Coordinates of C-alpha atoms and ligand atoms in Angstrom, one line a residue:
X1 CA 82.3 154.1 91.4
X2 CA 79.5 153.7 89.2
X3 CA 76.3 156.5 90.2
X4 CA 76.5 159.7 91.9
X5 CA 73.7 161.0 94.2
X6 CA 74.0 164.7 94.5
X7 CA 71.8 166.3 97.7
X8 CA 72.3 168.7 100.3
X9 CA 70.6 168.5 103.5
X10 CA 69.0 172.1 103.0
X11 CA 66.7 170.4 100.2
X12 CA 64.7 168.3 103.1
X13 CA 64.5 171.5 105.3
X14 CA 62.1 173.8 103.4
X15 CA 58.8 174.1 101.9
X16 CA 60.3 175.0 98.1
X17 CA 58.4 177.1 95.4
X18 CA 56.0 175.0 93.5
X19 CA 57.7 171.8 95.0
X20 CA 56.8 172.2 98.3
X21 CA 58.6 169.9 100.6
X22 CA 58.8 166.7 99.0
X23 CA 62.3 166.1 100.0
X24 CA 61.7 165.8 103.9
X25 CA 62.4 162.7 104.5
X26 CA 65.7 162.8 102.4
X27 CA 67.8 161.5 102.0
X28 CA 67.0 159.1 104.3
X29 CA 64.2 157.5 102.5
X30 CA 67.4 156.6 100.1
X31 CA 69.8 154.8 102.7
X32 CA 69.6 151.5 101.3
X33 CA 70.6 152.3 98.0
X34 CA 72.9 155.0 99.0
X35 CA 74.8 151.8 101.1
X36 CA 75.3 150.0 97.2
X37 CA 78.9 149.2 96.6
X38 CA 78.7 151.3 93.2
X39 CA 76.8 154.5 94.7
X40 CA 77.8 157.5 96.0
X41 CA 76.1 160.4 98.0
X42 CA 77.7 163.7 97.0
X43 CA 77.2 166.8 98.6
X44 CA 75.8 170.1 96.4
X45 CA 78.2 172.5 97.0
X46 CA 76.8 176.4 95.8
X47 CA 77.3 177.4 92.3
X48 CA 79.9 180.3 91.6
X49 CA 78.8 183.8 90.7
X50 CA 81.1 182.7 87.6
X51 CA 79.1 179.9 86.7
X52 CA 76.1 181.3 87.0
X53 CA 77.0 184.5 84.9
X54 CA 77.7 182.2 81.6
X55 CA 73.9 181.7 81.4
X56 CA 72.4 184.7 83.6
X57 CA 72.7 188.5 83.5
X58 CA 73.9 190.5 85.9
X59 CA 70.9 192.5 86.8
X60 CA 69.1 189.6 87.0
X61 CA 71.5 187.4 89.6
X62 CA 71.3 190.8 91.9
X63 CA 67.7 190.4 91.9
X64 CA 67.8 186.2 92.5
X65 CA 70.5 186.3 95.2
X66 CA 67.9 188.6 97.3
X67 CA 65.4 185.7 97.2
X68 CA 65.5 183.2 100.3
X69 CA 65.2 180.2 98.0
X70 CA 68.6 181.2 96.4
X71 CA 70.7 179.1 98.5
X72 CA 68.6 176.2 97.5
X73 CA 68.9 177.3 94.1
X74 CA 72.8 177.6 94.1
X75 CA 73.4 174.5 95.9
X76 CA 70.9 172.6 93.0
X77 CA 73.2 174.8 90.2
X78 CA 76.1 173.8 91.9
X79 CA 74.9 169.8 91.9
X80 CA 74.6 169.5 88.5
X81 CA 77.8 171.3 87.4
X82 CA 79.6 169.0 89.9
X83 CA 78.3 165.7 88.4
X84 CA 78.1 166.7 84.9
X85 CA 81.9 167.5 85.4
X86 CA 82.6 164.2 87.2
X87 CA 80.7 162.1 84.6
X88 CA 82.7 164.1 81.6
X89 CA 85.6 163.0 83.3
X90 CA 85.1 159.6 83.7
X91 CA 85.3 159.5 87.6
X92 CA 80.9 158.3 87.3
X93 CA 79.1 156.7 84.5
X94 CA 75.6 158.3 85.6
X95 CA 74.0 160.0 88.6
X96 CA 70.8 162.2 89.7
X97 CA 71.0 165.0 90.9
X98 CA 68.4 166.7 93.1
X99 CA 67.1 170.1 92.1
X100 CA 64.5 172.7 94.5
X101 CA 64.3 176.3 92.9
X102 CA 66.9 175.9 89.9
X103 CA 65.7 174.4 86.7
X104 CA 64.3 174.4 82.7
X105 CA 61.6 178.0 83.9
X106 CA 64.8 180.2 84.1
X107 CA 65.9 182.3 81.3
X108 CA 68.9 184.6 81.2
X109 CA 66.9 187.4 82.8
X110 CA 63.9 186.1 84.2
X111 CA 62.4 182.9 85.5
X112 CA 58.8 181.5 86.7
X113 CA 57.3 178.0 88.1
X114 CA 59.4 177.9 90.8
X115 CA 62.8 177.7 88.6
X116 CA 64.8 180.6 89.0
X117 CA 68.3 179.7 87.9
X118 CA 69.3 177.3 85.4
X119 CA 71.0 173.8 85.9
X120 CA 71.9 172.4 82.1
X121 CA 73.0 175.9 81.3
X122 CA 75.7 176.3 83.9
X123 CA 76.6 172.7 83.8
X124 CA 77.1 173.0 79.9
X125 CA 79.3 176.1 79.5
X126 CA 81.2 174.8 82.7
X127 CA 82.0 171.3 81.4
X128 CA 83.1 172.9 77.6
X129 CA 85.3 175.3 79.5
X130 CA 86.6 172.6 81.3
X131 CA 87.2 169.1 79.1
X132 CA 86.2 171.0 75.6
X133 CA 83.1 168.6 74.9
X134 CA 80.4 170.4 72.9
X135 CA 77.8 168.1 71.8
X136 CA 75.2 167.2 74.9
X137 CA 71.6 166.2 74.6
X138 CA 68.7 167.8 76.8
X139 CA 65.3 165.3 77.5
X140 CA 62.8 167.1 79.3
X141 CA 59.8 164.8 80.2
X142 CA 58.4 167.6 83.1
X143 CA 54.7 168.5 82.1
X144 CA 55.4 171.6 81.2
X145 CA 57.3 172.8 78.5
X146 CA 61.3 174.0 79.0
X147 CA 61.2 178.1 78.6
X148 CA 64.5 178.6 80.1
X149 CA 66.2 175.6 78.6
X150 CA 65.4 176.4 75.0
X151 CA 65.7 180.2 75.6
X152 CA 69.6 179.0 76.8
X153 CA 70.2 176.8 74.1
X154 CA 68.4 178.4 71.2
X155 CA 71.4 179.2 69.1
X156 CA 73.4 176.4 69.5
X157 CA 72.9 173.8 67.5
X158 CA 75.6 171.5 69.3
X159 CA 72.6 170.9 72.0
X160 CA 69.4 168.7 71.1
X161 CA 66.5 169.7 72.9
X162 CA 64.1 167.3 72.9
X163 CA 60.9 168.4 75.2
X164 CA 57.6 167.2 75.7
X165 CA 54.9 169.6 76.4
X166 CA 52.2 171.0 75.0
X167 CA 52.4 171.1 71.4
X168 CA 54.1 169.4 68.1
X169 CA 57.5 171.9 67.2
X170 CA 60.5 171.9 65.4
X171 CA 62.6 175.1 65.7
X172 CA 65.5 176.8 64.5
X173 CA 68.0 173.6 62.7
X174 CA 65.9 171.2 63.6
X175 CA 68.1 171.0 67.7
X176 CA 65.0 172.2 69.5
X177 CA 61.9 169.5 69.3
X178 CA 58.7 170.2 71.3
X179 CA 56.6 166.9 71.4
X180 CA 52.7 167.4 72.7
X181 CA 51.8 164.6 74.5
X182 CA 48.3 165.3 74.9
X183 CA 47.2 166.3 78.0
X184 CA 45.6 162.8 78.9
X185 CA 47.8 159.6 78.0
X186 CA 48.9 156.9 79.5
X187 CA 52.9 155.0 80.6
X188 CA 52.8 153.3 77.0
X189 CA 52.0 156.0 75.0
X190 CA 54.5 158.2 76.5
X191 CA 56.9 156.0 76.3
X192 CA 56.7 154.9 72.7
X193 CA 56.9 159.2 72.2
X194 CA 60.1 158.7 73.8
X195 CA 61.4 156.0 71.6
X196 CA 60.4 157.6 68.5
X197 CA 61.2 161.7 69.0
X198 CA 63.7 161.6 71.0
X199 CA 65.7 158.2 70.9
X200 CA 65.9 157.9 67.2
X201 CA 67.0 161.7 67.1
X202 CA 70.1 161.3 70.0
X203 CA 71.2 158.4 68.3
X204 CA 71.5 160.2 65.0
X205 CA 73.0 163.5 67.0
X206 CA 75.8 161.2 68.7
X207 CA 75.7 163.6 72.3
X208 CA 78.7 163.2 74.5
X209 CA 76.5 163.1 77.3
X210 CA 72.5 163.0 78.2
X211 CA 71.0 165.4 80.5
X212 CA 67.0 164.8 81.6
X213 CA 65.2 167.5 82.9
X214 CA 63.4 165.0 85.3
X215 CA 59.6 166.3 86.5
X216 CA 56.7 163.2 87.8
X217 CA 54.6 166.4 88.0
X218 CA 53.0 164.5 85.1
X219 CA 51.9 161.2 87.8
X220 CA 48.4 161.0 88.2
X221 CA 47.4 163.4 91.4
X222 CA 50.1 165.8 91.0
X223 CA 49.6 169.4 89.5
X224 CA 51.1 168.7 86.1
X225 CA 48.9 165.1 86.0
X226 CA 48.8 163.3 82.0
X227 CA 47.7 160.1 83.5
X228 CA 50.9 158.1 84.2
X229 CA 51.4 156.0 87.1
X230 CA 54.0 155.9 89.2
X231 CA 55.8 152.5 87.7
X232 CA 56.6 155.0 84.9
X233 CA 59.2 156.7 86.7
X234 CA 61.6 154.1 86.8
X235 CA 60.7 152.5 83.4
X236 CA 61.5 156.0 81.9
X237 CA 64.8 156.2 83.3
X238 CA 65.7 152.5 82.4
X239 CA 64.8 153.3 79.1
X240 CA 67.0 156.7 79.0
X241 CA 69.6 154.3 80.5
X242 CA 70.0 152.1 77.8
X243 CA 69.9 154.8 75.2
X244 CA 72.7 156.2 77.0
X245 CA 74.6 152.9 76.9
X246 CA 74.0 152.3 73.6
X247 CA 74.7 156.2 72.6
X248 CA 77.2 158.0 74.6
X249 CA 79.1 155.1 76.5
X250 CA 76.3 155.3 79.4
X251 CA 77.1 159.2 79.9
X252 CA 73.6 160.1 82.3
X253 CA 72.4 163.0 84.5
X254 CA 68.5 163.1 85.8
X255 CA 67.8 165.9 87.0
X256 CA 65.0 166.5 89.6
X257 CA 62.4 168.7 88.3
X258 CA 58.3 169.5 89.1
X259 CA 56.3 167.4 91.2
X260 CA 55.0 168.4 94.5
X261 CA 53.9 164.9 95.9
X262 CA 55.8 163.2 98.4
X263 CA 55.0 159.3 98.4
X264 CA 55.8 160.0 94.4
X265 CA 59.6 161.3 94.9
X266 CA 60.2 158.9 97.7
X267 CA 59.3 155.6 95.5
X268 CA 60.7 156.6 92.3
X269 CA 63.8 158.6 93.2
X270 CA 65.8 155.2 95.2
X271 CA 64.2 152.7 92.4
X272 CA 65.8 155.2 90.1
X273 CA 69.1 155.1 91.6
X274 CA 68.9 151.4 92.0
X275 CA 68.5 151.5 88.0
X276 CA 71.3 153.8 87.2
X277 CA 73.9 151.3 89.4
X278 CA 73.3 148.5 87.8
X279 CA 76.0 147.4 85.7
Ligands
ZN301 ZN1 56.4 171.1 85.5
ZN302 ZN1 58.3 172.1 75.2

C-alpha cells in the first residue's frame, strides 16, 4: 500500500462555508484511481474532543461543536490525524486528504474563511504523542495567507512554515516564511518560488514528514485567482513529491484547502492521486 485517500461521504452532501459544494460528485469522480493496486480509500472518522483540545480552547470548541458544519469539520480533523499517523508509521508513503470547514483560518480561539478547526495542529501534537517525531514541515500554497497555522506553530521552531501569500516575511527563528507571490503570476513563476523558498529551506530543515496546506483557490476563475491554470495542480504536487523523496524518504500529506470550483477539484484531485502512487 503505497497512497491513502481520506474522504467521507458527508463531504459530497453539503454546500460547505467558502467551498461550496465542490465535492458532489465524490468520490466518484475518483473511482478509477481509487481501483490502483497501490491506493487506498480511507474513511475520515471524527476527531476526538482530545485531539482537538491540544490545539483549541475550550470555550472555543463549545462554541464550534454548536455549528452545523462541525461534523464536517471533525471528520476533516479526524482525516488528517489518521493519515499523518499511518504515514509516520510506515503503513503509507503519501496520501491526500480531503478537508470542508477544518483548515490553516483556525486559531486556538477563533477562526474565519470558512476554516474553523485546525488539521496540521491536531495531526502534529497527535503523531508526537504517538511515535515521538518532532520535526514536520508545513507548505501552504492556498491564496491566502495561513493565520491559524502560524498562530499554532509560532513558538515552535521544530515546524517550518513556509506560506505563500501576500507579502515577503521571515518571523520569529527564521521557521515561519511568508512568500508574496504577487497577486498576478503565472504556473512558472510560482513554481520556481517554490523551488527556491521553500525547497532549498526543507532540505536544509531535514522534516520527518511534509504536510501541504493544499488551496487551487489561486486557478484562474476561482475567488482566490493569481493566474495559474489548472495543469498547475498536479505539477505542484509532483514537484512536492519529489522533494519529499528526496527529503524525508517520500513522507507526504496534501491537504485539501480553498477553492470553490468544481470542474477544478474534480481534474486535479484523481491526477493528484495518480501522482502520489507512482512509485
Ligand atoms: Zn484561500
Ligand atoms: Zn502567509
Amino acid at each position: 500500500m503505497r497512497t491513502g485517500v481520506f474522504f467521507h461521504p458527508e463531504f459530497s452532501l453539503k454546500d460547505w462555508p467558502i467551498i461550496g459544494n465542490k465535492y458532489r460528485n465524490f468520490p466518484e469522480v475518483m473511482r478509477k484511481v481509487l481501483s490502483q493496486e497501490d491506493v487506498t480509500l480511507f474513511e475520515s472518522k471524527p476527531a476526538t474532543d482530545e485531539m482537538l483540545l491540544r490545539v483549541h480552547t475550550p470555550p472555543y470548541l463549545k462554541e464550534v461543536k454548536q455549528a452545523w458544519y462541525y461534523k464536517g469539520a471533525s471528520l476533516a480533523v479526524g482525516g488528517c490525524v489518521e493519515a499523518t499517523e499511518r504515514i509516520a508509521r510506515g503503513e503509507i508513503v503519501n496520501a491526500l486528504a480531503f478537508a470542508v470547514a477544518a483548515g490553516h483560518h483556525a486559531e486556538p480561539s477563533s477562526a474565519w474563511g470558512g476554516t474553523y478547526l485546525s488539521c496540521t495542529g491536531p495531526a502534529v501534537a497527535h503523531v508526537c504523542d504517538q511515535i515521538g517525531t518532532r520535526r514536520f514541515a508545513i507548505l501552504d500554497t492556498d491564496s491566502h495567507h495561513g493565520n491559524g497555522t502560524r498562530a499554532i506553530f509560532r513558538n515552535d521552531k521544530n515546524v517550518l512554515h513556509v506560506c505563500f501569500c501576500d507579502e515577503d516575511r521571515i518571523e520569529g527563528d527564521g521557521t515561519k516564511i511568508d512568500v508574496d507571490v504577487g497577486y498576478q503570476t503565472n504556473d512558472g513563476e510560482y513554481l520556481e518560488k517554490v523551488r527556491r523558498e521553500f525547497f532549498v529551506r526543507a532540505r536544509k530543515f531535514k522534516p520527518f514528514m511534509i504536510f501541504h496546506n493544499f488551496g487551487h483557490d489561486t486557478c484562474e476563475g476561482d475567488y482566490g485567482d493569481r493566474g495559474l491554470s489548472q495543469s498547475f495542480f498536479p505539477l505542484l504536487a509532483e514537484e512536492v513529491k519529489r522533494c519529499a523523496d528526496e527529503i524525508c524518504e517520500g513522507r507526504y500529506l496534501i491537504i485539501t484547502h480553498g477553492g470553490y470550483l468544481r470542474d477544478i477539484a474534480e481534474t486535479i484531485f484523481p491526477r493528484i492521486i495518480e501522482i502520489l502512487a507512482r512509485p
